[in-house]
PDB file of C-alpha atoms in Angstrom:
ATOM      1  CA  UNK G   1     -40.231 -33.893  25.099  1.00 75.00           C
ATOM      2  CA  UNK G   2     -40.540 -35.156  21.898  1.00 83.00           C
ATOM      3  CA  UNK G   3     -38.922 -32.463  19.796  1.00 85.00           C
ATOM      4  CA  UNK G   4     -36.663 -31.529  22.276  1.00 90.00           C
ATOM      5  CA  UNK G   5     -34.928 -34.933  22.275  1.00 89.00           C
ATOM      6  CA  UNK G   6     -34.432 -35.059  18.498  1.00 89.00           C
ATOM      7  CA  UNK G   7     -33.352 -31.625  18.656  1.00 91.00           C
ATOM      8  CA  UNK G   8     -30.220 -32.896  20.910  1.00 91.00           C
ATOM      9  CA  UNK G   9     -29.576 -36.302  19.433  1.00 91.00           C
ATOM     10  CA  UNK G  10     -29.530 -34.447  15.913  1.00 90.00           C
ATOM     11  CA  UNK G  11     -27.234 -31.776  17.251  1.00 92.00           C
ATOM     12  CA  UNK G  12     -25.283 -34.342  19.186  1.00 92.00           C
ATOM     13  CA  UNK G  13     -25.088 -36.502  15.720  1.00 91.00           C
ATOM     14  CA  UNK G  14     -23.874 -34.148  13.852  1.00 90.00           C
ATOM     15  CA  UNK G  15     -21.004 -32.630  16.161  1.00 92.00           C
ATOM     16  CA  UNK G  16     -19.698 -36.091  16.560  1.00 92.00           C
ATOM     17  CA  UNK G  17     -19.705 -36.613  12.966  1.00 90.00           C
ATOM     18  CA  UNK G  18     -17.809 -33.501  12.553  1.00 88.00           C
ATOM     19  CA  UNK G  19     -15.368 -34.545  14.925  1.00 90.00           C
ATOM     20  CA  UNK G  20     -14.844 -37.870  13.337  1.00 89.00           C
ATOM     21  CA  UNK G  21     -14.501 -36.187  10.037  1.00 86.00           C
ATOM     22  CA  UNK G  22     -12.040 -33.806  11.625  1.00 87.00           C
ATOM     23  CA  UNK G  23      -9.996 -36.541  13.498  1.00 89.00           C
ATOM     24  CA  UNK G  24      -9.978 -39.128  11.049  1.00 89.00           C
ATOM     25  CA  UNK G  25      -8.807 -36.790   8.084  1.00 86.00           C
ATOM     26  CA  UNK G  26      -5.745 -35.424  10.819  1.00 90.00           C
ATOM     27  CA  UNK G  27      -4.977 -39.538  12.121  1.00 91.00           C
ATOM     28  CA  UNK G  28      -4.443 -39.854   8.118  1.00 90.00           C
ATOM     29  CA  UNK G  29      -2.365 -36.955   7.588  1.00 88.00           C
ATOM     30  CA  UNK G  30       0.089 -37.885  10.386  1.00 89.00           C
ATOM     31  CA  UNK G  31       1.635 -40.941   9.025  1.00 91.00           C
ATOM     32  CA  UNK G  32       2.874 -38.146   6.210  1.00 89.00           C
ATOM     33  CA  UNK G  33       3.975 -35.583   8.736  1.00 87.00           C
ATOM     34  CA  UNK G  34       2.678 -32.702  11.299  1.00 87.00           C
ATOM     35  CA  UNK G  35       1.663 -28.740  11.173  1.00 85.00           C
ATOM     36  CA  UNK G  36       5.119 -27.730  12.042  1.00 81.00           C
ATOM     37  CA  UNK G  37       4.434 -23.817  11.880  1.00 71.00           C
ATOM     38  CA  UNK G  38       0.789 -23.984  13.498  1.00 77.00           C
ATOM     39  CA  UNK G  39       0.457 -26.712  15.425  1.00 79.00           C
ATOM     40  CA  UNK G  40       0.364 -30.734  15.419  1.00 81.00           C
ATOM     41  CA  UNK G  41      -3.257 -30.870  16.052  1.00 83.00           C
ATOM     42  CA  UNK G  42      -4.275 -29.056  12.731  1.00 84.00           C
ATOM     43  CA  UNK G  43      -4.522 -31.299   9.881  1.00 82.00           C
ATOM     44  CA  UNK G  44      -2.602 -30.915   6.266  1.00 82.00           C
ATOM     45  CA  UNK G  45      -5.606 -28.945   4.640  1.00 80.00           C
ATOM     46  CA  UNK G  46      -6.133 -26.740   7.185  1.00 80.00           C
ATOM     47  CA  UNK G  47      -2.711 -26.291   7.909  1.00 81.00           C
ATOM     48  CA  UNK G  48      -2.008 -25.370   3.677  1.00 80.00           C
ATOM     49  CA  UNK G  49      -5.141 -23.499   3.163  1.00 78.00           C
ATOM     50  CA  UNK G  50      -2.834 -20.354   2.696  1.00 75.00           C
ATOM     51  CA  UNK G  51      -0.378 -21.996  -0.128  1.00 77.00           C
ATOM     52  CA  UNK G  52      -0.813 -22.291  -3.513  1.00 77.00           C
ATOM     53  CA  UNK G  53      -0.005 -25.857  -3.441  1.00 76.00           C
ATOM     54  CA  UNK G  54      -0.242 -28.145  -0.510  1.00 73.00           C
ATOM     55  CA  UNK G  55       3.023 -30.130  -1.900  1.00 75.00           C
ATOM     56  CA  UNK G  56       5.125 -27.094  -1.049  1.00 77.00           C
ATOM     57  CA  UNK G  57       3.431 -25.845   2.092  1.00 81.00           C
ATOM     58  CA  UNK G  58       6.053 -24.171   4.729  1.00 81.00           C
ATOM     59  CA  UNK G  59       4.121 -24.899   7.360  1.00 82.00           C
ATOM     60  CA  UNK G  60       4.210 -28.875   6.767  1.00 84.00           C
ATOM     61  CA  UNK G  61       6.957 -31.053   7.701  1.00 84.00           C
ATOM     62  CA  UNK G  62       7.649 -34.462   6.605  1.00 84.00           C
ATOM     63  CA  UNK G  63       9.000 -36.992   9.728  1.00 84.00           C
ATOM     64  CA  UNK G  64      12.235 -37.028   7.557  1.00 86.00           C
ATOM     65  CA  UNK G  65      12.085 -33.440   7.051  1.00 83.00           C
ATOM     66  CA  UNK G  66      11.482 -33.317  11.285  1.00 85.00           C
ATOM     67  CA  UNK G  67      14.558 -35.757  11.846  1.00 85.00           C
ATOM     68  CA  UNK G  68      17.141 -33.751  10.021  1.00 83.00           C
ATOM     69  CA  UNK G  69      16.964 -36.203   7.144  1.00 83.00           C
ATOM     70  CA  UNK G  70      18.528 -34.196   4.243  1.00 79.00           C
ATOM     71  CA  UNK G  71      19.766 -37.538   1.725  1.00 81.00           C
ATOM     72  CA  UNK G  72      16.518 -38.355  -0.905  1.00 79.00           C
ATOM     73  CA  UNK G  73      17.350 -42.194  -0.727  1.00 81.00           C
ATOM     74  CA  UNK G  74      17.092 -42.260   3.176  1.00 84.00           C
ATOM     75  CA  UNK G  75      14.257 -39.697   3.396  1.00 84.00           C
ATOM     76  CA  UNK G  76      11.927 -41.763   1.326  1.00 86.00           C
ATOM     77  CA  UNK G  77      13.023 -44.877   3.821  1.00 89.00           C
ATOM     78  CA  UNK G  78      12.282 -43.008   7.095  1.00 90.00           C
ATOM     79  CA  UNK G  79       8.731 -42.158   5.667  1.00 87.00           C
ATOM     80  CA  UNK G  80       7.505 -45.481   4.388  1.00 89.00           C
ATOM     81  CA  UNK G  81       9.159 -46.688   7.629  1.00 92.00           C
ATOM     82  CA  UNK G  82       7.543 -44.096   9.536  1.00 92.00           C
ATOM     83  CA  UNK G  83       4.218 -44.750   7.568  1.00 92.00           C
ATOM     84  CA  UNK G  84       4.080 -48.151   8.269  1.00 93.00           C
ATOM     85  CA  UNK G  85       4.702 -47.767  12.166  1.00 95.00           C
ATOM     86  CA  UNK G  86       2.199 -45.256  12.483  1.00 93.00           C
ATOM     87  CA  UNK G  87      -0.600 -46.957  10.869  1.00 93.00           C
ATOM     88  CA  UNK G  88      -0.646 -50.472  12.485  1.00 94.00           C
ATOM     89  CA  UNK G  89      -0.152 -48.526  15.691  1.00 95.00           C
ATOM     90  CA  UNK G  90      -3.591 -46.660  15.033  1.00 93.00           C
ATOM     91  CA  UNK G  91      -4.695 -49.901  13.447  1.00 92.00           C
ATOM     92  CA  UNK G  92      -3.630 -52.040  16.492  1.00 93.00           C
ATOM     93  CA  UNK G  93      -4.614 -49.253  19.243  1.00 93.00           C
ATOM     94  CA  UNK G  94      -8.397 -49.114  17.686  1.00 92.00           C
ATOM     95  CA  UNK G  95      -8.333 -53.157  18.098  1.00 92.00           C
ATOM     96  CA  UNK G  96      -7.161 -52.691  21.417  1.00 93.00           C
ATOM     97  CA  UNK G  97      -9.649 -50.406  22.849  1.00 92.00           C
ATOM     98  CA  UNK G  98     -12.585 -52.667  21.129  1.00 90.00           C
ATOM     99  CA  UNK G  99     -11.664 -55.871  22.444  1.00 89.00           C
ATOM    100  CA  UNK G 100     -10.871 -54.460  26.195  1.00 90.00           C
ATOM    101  CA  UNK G 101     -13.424 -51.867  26.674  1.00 90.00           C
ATOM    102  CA  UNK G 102     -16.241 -52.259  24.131  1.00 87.00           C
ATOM    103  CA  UNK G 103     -16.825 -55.220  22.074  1.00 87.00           C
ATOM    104  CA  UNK G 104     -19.605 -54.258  20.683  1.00 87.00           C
ATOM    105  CA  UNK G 105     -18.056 -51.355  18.954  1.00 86.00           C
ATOM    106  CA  UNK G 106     -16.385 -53.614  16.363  1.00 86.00           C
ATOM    107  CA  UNK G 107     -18.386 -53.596  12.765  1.00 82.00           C
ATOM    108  CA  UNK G 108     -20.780 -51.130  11.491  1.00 82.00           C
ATOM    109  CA  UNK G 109     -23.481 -52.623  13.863  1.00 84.00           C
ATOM    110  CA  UNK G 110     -26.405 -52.248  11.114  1.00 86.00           C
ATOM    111  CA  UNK G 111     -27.227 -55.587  11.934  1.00 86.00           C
ATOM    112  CA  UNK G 112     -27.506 -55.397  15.568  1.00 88.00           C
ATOM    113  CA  UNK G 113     -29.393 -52.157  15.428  1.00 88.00           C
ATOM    114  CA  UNK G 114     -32.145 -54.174  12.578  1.00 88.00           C
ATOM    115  CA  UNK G 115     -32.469 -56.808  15.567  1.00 88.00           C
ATOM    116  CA  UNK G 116     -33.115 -54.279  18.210  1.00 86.00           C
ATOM    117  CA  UNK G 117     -35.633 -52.384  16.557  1.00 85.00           C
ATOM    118  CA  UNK G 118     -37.269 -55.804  15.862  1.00 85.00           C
ATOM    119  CA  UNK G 119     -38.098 -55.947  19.447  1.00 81.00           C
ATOM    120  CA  UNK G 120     -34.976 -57.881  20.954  1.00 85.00           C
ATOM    121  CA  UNK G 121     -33.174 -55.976  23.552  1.00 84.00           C
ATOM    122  CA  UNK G 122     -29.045 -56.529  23.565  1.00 85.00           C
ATOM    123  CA  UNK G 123     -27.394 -54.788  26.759  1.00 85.00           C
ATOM    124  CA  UNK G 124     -24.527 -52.418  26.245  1.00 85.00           C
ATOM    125  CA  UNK G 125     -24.700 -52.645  22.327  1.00 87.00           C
ATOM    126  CA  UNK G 126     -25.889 -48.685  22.709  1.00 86.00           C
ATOM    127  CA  UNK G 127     -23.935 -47.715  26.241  1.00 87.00           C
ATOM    128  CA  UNK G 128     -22.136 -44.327  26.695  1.00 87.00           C
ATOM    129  CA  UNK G 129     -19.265 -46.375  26.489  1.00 91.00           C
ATOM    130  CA  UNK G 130     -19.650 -48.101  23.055  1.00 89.00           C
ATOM    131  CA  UNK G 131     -20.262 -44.763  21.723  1.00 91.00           C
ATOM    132  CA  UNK G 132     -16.997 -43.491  23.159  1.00 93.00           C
ATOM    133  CA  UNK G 133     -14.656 -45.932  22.271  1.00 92.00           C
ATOM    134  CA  UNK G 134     -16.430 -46.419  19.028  1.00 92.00           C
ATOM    135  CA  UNK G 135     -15.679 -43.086  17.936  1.00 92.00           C
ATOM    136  CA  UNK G 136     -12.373 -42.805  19.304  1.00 93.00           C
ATOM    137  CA  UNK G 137     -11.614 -46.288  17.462  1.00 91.00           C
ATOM    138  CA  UNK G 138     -13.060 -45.055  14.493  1.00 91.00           C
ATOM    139  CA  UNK G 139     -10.677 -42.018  13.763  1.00 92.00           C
ATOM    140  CA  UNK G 140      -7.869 -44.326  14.031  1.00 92.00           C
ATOM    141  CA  UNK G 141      -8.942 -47.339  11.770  1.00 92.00           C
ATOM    142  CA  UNK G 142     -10.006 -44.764   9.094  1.00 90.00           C
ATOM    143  CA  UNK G 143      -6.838 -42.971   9.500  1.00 89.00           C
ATOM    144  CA  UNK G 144      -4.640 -46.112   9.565  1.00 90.00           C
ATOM    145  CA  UNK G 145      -5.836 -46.597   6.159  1.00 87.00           C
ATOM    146  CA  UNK G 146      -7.447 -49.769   6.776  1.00 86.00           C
ATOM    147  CA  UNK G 147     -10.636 -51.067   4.096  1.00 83.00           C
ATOM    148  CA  UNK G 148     -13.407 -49.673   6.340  1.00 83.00           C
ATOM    149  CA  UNK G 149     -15.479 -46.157   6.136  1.00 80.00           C
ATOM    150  CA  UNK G 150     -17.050 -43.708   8.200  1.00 80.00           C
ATOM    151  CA  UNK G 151     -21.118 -44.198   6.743  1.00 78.00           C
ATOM    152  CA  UNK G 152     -21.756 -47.675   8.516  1.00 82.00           C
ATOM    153  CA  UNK G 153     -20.804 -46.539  11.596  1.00 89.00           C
ATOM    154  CA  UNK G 154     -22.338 -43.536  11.720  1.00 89.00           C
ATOM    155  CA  UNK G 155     -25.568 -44.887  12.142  1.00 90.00           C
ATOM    156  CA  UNK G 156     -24.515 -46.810  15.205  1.00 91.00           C
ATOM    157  CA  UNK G 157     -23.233 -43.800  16.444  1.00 92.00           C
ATOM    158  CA  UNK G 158     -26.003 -41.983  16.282  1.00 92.00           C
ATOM    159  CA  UNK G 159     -28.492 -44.759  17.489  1.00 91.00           C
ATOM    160  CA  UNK G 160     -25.625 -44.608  20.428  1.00 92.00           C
ATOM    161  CA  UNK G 161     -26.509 -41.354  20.965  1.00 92.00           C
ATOM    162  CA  UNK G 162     -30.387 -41.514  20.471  1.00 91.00           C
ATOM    163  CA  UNK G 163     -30.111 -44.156  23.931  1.00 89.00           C
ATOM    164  CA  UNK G 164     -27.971 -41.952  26.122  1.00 90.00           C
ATOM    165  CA  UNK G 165     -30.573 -38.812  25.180  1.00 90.00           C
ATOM    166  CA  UNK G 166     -33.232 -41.044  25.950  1.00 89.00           C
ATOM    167  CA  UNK G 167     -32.432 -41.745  29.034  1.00 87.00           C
ATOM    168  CA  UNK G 168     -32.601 -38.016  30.540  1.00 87.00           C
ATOM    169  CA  UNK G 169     -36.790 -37.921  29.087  1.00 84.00           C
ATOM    170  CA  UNK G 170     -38.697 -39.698  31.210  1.00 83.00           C
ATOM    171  CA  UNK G 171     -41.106 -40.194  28.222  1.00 82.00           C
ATOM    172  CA  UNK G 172     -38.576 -42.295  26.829  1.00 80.00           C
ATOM    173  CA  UNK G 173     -35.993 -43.608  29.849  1.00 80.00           C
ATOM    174  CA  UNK G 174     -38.882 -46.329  30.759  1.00 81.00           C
ATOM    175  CA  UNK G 175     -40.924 -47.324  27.656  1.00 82.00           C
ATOM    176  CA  UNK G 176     -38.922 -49.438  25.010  1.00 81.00           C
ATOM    177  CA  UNK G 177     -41.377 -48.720  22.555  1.00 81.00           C
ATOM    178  CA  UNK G 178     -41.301 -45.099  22.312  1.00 83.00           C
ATOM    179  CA  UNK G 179     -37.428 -45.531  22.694  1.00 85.00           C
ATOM    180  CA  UNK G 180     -37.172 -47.938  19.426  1.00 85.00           C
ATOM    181  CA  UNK G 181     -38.886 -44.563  17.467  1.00 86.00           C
ATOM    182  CA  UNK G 182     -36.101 -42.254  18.878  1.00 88.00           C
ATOM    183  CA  UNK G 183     -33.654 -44.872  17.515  1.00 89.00           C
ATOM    184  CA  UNK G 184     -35.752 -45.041  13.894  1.00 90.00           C
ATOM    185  CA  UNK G 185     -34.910 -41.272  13.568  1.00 90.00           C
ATOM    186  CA  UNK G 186     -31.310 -41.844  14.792  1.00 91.00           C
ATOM    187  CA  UNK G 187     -30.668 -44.192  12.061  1.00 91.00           C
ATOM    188  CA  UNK G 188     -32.555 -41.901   9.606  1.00 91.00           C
ATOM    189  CA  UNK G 189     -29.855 -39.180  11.005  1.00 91.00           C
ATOM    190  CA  UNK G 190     -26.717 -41.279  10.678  1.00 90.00           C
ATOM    191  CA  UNK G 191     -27.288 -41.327   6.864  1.00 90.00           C
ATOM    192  CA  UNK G 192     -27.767 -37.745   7.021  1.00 89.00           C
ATOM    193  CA  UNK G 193     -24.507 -37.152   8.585  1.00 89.00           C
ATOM    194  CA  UNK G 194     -22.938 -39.975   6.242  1.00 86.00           C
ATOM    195  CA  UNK G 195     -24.052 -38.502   2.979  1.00 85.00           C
ATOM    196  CA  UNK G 196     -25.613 -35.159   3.552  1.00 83.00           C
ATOM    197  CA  UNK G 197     -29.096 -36.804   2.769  1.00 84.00           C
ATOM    198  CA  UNK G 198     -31.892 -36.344   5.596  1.00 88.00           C
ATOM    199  CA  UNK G 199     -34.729 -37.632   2.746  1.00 89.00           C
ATOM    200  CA  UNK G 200     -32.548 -40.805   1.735  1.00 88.00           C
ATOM    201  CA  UNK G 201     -32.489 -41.298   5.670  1.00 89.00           C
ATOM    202  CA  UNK G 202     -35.673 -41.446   6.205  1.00 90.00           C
ATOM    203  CA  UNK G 203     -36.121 -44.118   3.623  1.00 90.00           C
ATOM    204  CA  UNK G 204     -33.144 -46.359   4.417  1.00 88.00           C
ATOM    205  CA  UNK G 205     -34.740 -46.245   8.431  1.00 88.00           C
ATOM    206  CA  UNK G 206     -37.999 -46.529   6.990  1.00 87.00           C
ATOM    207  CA  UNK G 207     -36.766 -49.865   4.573  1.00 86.00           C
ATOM    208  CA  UNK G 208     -34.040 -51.116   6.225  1.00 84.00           C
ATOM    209  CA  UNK G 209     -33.689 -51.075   9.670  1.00 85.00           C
ATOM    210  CA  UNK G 210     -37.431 -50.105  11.436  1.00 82.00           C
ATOM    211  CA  UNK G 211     -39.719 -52.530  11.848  1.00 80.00           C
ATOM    212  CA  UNK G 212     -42.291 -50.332  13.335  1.00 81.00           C
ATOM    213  CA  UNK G 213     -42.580 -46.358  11.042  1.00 82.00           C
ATOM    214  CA  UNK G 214     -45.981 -45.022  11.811  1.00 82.00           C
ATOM    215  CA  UNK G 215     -46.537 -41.721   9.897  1.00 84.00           C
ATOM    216  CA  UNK G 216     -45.088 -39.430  12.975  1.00 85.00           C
ATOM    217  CA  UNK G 217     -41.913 -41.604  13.133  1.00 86.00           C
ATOM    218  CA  UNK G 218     -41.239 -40.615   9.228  1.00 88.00           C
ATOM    219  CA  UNK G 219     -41.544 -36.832  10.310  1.00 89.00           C
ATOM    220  CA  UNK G 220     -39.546 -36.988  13.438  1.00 89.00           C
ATOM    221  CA  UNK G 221     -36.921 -38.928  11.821  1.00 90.00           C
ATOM    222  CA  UNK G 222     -37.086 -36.136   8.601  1.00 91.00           C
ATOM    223  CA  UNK G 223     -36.505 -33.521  11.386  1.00 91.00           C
ATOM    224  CA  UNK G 224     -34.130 -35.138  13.134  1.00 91.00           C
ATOM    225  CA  UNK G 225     -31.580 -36.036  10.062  1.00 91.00           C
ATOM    226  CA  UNK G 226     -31.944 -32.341   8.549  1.00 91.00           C
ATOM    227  CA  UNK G 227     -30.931 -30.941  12.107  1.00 92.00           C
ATOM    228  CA  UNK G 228     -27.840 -33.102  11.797  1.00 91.00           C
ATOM    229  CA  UNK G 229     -26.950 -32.605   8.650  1.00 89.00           C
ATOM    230  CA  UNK G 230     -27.776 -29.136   8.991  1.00 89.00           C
ATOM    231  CA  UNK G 231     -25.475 -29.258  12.197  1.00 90.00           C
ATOM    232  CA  UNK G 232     -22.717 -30.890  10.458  1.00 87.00           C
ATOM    233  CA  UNK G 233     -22.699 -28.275   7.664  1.00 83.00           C
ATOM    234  CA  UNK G 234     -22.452 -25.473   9.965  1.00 83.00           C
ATOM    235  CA  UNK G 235     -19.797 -26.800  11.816  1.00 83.00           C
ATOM    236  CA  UNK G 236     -18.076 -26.985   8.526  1.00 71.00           C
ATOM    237  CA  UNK G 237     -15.401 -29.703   8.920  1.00 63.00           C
ATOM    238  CA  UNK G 238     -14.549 -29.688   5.086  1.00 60.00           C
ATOM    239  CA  UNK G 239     -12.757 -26.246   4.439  1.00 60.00           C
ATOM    240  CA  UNK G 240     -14.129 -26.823   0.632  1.00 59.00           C
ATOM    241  CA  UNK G 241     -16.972 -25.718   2.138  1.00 59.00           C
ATOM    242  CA  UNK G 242     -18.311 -29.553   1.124  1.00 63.00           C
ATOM    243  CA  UNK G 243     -20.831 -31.584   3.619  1.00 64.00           C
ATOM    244  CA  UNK G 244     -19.703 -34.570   2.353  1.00 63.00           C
ATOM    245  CA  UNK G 245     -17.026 -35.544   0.147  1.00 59.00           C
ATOM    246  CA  UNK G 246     -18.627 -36.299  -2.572  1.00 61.00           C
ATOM    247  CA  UNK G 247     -20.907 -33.621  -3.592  1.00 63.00           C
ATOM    248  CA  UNK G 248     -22.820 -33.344  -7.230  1.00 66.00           C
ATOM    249  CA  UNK G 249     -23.177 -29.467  -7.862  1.00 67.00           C
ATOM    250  CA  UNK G 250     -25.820 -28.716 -10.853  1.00 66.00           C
ATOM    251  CA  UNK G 251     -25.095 -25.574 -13.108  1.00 71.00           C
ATOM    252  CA  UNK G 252     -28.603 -25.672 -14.695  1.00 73.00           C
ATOM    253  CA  UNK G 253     -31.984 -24.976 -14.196  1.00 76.00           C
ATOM    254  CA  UNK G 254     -34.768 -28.331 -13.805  1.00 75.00           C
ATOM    255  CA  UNK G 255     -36.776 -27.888 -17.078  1.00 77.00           C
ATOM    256  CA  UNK G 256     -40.977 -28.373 -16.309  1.00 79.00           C
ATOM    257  CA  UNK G 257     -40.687 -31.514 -18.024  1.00 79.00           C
ATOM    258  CA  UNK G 258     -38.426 -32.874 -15.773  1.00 72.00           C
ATOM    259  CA  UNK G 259     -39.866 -31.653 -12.847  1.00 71.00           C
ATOM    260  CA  UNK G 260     -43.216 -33.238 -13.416  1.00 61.00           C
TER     261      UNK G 260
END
């Protein structure tokens, strides 16, 4: 049962993180405008991937451009208006959906998730529900622009995820212990979704947040955060081909030296 439930919560982490990488970059893009030519739902890069340059892509419409808005003075109005309007409405909706559904999907939750593996036990912090509404609020505070990122989070999305899995083992549904090393590897598989680094999960579960890493926690948490990132990469949501944004590419081979 083991394997099999980091199998689905490292699967299940990195879908979601593809999704929120998907959503958030398409929530940002529509405070500029919409696909016109293939759809509203597709997001600017996507939507460009066949024009030379995305600043004169015939598929993409500005909300002026949508309007009929033909004078450059009022044009650049309507879109900062526009831009404004759409972004405290994501902004405000996110809020919205936090404080009436799930309040404990506000933050990054890093600290909450330090005090549960510590033994403590806080209800609903890791509910079906907090991980809905904390994605869905996620997408639209990233893509209203506000200071906030999509790497804290993760990792309280996938511990989310770790305790709905959980449930469905019975190895797991009725012993908190075994449950808090499910939730080690979760965190070790949020970084790996965050950054695209299962081995620097590992370590930030194993230095940060886990209390308890016996030796078969550090290799069930290693597996689980390469099956996510691994997941996320498949699923591709960058079209640079990219699984993250930032991404160092080396065009050199290690010397022995260096390797030692």
């Amino acid at each position: 049962q083991s394997w099999l439930a980091l199998s689905a919560i490292g699967f299940i982490s990195g879908a979601l993180a593809a999704m929120i990488g998907t959503g958030s970059d398409w929530a940002m893009d529509l405070k500029f405008g919409m696909c016109w030519g293939r759809g509203f739902w597709i997001t600017r890069t996507m939507c460009c991937k066949d024009s030379a340059d995305i600043m004169s892509c015939p598929n993409w419409q500005t909300w002026a451009q949508i309007l009929g808005v033909s004078d450059p003075a009022n044009e650049q109005i309507i879109s900062y208006l526009i831009y404004i309007l759409i972004a405290v409405a994501q902004g405000g909706y996110a809020a919205w959906l936090c404080a009436t559904f799930a309040p404990y999907a506000v933050a990054s939750g890093i600290g909450e998730i330090k005090v549960i593996l510590s033994g403590f036990v806080i209800k609903k912090f890791l509910g079906g529900w907090t991980l809905l509404i904390k994605c869905v609020g996620l997408v639209l505070s990233v893509g209203s622009g506000l200071s906030i990122g999509k790497e804290g989070p993760a990792i309280h999305v996938c511990c989310c995820v770790s305790n709905v899995v959980s449930r469905m083992f019975s190895k797991y549904a009725f012993n908190e212990a075994k449950k808090r090393e499910l939730l080690s590897a979760a965190s070790a598989a949020g970084i790996g979704v965050a950054f695209g680094a299962p081995i620097g999960g590992v370590l930030f579960s194993l230095e940060e947040v886990s209390l308890y890493f016996p030796p078969k926690t550090m290799w069930r948490a290693l597996y689980c955060a390469t099956f996510a990132a691994m997941t996320l990469q498949r699923l591709n949501p960058q079209p640079s081909g990219k699984l993250v944004m930032f991404e160092v590419t080396y065009h050199h081979q290690w010397k022995l030296f260096e390797l030692a």
